[in-house]
Short mmCIF file of C-alpha atoms in Angstrom, two decimals:
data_model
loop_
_atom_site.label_atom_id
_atom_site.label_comp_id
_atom_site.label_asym_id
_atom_site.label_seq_id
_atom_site.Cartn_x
_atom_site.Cartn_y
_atom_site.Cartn_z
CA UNK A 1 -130.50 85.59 -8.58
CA UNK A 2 -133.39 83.11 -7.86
CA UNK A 3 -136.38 85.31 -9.00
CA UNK A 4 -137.21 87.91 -11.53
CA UNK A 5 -139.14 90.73 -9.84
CA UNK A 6 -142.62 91.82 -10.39
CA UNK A 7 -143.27 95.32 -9.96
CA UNK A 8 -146.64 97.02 -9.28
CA UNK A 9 -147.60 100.19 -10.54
CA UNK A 10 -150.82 100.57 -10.17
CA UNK A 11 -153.49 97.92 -10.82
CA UNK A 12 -150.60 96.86 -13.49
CA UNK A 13 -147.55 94.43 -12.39
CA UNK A 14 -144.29 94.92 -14.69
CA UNK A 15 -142.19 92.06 -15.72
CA UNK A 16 -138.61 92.90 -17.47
CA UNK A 17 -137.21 89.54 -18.25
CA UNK A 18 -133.05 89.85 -18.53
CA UNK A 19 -131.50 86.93 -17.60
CA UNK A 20 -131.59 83.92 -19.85
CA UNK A 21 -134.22 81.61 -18.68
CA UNK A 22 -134.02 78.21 -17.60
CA UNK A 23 -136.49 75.38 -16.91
CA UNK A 24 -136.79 76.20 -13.50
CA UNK A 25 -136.75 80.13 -13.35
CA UNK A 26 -139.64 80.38 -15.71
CA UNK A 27 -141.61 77.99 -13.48
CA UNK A 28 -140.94 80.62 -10.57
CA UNK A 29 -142.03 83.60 -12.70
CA UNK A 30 -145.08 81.82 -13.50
CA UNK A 31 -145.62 81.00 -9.78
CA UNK A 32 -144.74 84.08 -8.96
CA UNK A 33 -147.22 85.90 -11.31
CA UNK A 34 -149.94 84.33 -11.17
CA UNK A 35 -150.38 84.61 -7.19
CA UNK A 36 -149.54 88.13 -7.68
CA UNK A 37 -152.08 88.56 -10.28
CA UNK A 38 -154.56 87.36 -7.30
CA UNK A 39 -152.72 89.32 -4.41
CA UNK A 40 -152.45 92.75 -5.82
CA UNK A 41 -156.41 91.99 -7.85
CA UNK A 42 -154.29 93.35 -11.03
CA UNK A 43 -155.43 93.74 -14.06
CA UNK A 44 -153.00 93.89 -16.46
CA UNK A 45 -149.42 92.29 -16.68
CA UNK A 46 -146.64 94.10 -18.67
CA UNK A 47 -143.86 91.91 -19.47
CA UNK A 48 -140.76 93.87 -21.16
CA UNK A 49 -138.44 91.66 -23.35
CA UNK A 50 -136.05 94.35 -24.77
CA UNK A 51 -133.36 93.13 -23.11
CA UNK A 52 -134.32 89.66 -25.37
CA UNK A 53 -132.31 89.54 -28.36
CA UNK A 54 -133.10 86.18 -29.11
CA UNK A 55 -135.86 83.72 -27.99
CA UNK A 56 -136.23 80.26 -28.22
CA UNK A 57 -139.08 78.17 -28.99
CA UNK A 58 -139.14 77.85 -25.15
CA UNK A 59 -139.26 81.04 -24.00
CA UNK A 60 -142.04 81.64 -26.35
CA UNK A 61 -144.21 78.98 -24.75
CA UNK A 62 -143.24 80.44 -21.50
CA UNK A 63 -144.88 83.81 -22.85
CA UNK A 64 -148.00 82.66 -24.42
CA UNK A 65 -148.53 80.32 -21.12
CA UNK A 66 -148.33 83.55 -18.79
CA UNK A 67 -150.25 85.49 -20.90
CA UNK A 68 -152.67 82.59 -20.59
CA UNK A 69 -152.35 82.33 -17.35
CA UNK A 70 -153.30 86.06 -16.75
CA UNK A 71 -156.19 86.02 -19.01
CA UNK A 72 -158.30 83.11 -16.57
CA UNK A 73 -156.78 85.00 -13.88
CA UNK A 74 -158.91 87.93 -15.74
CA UNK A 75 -155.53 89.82 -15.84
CA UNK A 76 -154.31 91.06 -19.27
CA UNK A 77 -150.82 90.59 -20.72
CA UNK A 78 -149.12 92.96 -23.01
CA UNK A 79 -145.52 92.10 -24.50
CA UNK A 80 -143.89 94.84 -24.98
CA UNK A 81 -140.29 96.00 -26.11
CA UNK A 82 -139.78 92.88 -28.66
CA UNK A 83 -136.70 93.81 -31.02
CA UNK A 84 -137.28 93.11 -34.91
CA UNK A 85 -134.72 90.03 -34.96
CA UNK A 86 -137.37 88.43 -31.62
CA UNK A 87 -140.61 89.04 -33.90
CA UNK A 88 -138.92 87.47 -37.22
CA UNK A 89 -137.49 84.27 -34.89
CA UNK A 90 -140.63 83.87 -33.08
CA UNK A 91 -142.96 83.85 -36.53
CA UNK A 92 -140.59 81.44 -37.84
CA UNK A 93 -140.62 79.28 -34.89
CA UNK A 94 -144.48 79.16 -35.73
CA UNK A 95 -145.02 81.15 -32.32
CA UNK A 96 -146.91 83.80 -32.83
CA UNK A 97 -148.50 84.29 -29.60
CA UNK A 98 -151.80 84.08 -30.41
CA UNK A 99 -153.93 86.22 -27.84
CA UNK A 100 -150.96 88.06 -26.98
CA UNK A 101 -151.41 91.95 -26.98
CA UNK A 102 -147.58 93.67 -28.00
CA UNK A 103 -146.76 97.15 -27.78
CA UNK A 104 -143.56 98.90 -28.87
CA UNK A 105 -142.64 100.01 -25.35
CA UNK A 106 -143.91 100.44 -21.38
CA UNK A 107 -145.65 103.62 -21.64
CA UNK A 108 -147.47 102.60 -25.48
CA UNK A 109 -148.65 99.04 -23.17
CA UNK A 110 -149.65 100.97 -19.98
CA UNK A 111 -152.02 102.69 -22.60
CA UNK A 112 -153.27 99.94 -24.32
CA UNK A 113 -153.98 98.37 -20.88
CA UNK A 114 -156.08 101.64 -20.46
CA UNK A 115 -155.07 104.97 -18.07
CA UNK A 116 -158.57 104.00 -15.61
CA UNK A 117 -156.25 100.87 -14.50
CA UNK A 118 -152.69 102.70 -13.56
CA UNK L 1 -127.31 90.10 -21.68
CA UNK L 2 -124.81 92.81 -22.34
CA UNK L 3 -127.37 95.19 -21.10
CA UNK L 4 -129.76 96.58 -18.34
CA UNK L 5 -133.12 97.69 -20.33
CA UNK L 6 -133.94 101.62 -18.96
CA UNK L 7 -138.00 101.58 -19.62
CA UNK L 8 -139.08 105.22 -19.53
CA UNK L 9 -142.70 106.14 -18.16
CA UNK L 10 -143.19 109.72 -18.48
CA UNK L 11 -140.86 111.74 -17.31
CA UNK L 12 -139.42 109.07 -15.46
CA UNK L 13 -136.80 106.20 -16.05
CA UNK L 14 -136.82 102.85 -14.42
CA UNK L 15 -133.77 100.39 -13.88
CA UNK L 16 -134.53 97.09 -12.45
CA UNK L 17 -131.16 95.56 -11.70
CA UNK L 18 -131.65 92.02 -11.50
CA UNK L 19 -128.04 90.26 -12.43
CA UNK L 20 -124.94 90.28 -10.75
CA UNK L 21 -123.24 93.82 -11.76
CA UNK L 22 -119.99 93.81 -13.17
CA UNK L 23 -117.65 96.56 -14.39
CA UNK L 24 -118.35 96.30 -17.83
CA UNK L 25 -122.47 96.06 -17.32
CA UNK L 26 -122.50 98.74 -14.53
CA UNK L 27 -120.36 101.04 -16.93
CA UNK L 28 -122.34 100.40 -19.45
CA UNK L 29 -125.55 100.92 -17.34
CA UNK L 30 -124.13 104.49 -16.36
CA UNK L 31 -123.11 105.04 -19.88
CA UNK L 32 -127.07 104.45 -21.10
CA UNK L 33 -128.62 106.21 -18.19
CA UNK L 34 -126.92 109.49 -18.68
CA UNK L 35 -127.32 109.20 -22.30
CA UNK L 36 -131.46 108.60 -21.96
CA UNK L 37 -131.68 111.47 -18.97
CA UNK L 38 -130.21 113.86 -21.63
CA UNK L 39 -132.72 112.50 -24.58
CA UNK L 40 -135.73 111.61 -22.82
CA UNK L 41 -135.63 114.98 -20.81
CA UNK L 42 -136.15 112.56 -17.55
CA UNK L 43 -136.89 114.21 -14.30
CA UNK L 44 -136.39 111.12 -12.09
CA UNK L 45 -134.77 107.71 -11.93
CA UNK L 46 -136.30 104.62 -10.01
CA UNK L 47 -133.76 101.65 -9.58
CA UNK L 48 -135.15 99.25 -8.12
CA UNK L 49 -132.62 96.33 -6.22
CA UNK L 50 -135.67 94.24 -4.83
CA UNK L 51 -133.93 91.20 -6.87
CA UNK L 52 -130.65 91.78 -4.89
CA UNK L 53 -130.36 89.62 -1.67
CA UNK L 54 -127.18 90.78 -1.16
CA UNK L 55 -124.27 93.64 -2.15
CA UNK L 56 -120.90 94.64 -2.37
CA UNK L 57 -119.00 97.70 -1.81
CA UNK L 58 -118.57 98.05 -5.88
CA UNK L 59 -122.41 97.91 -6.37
CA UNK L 60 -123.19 100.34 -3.50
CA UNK L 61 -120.52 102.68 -5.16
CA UNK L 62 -121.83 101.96 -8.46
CA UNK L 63 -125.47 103.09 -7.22
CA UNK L 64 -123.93 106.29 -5.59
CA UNK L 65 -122.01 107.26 -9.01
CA UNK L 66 -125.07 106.51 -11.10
CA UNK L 67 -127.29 108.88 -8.27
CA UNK L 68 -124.27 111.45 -8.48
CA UNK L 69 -124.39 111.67 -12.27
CA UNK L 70 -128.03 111.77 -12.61
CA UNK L 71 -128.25 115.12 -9.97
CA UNK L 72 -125.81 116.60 -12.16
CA UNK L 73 -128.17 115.92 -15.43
CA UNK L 74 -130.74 117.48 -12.94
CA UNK L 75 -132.84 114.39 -12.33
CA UNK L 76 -133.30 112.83 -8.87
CA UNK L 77 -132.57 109.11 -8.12
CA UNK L 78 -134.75 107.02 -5.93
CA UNK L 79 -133.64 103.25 -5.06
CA UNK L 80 -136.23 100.90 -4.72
CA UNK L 81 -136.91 97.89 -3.10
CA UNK L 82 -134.02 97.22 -0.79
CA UNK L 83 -134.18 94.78 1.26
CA UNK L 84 -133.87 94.17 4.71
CA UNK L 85 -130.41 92.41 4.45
CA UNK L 86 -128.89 94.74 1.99
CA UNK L 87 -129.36 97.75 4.35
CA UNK L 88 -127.26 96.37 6.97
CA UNK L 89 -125.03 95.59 4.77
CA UNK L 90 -124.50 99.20 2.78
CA UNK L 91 -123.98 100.45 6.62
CA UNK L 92 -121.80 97.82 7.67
CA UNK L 93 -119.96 99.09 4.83
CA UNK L 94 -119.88 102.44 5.71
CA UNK L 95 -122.25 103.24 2.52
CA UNK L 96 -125.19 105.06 3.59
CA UNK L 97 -126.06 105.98 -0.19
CA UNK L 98 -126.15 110.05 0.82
CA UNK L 99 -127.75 112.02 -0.79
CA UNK L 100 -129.61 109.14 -2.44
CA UNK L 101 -133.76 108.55 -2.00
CA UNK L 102 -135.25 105.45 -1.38
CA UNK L 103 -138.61 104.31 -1.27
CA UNK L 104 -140.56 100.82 0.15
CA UNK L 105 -141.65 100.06 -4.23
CA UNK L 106 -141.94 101.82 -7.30
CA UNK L 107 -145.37 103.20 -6.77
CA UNK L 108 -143.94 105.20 -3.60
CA UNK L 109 -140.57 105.67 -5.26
CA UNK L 110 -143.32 107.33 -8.03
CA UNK L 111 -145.46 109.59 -5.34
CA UNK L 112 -141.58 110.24 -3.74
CA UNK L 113 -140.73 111.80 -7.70
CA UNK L 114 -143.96 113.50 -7.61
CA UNK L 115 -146.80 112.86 -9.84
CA UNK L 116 -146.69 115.72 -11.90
CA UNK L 117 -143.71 114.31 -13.18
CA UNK L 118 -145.13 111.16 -14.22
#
C-alpha cells in the first residue's frame, strides 16, 4: 500500500497509522494531511496509534510535525490510542510531544475536539 | 503489526484495512471483531477498503465471512470506500458481497447505520 487513508467524519479527519513507517510514507501522510486539512476546512485531526507498539524517535518527530502542521493549518491534532510501553519509550526518547493533545481512545478525542465540530 | 485496530464510536465499530490481509491477520481480525460486537454492544460495522487498489478472491471472502458473522451478532456491516477498480474486480470474480452494504465514505456509511446509532 502507497498511502495511509484519511477519513472524514465530520469537520474531523481520522488517521489510524498501522503499517511501519518509512521515510517516504510519512512524507505522503504529511502531504496528504495537510491538503486535506485545507480541502475538507477541518478542524481537528485524530490520529490513532494503537496499532503502535513501539515508536521510534522518528515516528515521534513525524507526530509532533503533523500536529504542527495542523495547528498553522488552524486544525487541531489529538493522539489518541497510545499503549503504556509507546508513552514510557517516547518520554525516554525526550519526545514528549509538546503541544500535542492525547486521549485514551477515538470517541474520548472526538470529545476533546468538541461535539459542535463532528 | 499482528493486528487491525477496531476503533469504536458509539454504537459503532470501524475497521480500516490498510495492509495486505493474510490468513493469520484476517483470522485474527474476525476473531477481534466478533469478540468487540459482543462487548461493546455494537450495532454496526464500517470497514473501510479505500487503501486497497486491488483484491483477491480470499479478501472478498474474508469481507463476506466477517459481514456474515457480524448479522449473526445482530450488527450490520457496511464497506467503505471501494474503489473503482476493486468493484470490477469482486464481479469479475463472481463476488458481489450479498447481502453486504456499502457506502461512497464513512460519513455515509454512518447516515447508511443510522444516526441514532451513533
Amino acid at each position: 500500500m502507497e498511502r495511509i487513508p484519511i477519513l472524514r467524519m465530520g469537520g474531523l479527519l481520522l488517521v489510524t497509522i498501522q503499517v511501519d513507517m518509512h521515510d517516504r510514507l510519512a512524507m505522503t501522510l504529511q502531504d496528504d494531511l495537510t491538503e486535506r486539512i485545507v480541502r475538507d476546512r477541518a478542524k481537528g485531526v485524530l490520529i490513532d496509534i494503537s496499532a503502535l507498539d513501539l515508536v521510534d524517535s522518528f515516528i515521534g518527530r513525524m507526530i509532533s510535525n503533523t500536529a504542527a502542521m495542523a495547528r498553522v493549518l488552524d486544525a487541531q491534532t489529538v493522539v489518541v490510542g497510545m499503549q503504556p510501553a509507546v508513552a514510557i519509550t517516547l518520554v525516554e526518547l525526550g519526545l514528549t510531544l509538546h503541544g500535542v493533545k492525547t486521549a485514551l481512545n477515538v470517541e474520548k478525542g472526538m470529545a476533546l475536539l468538541g461535539k459542535t465540530n463532528f
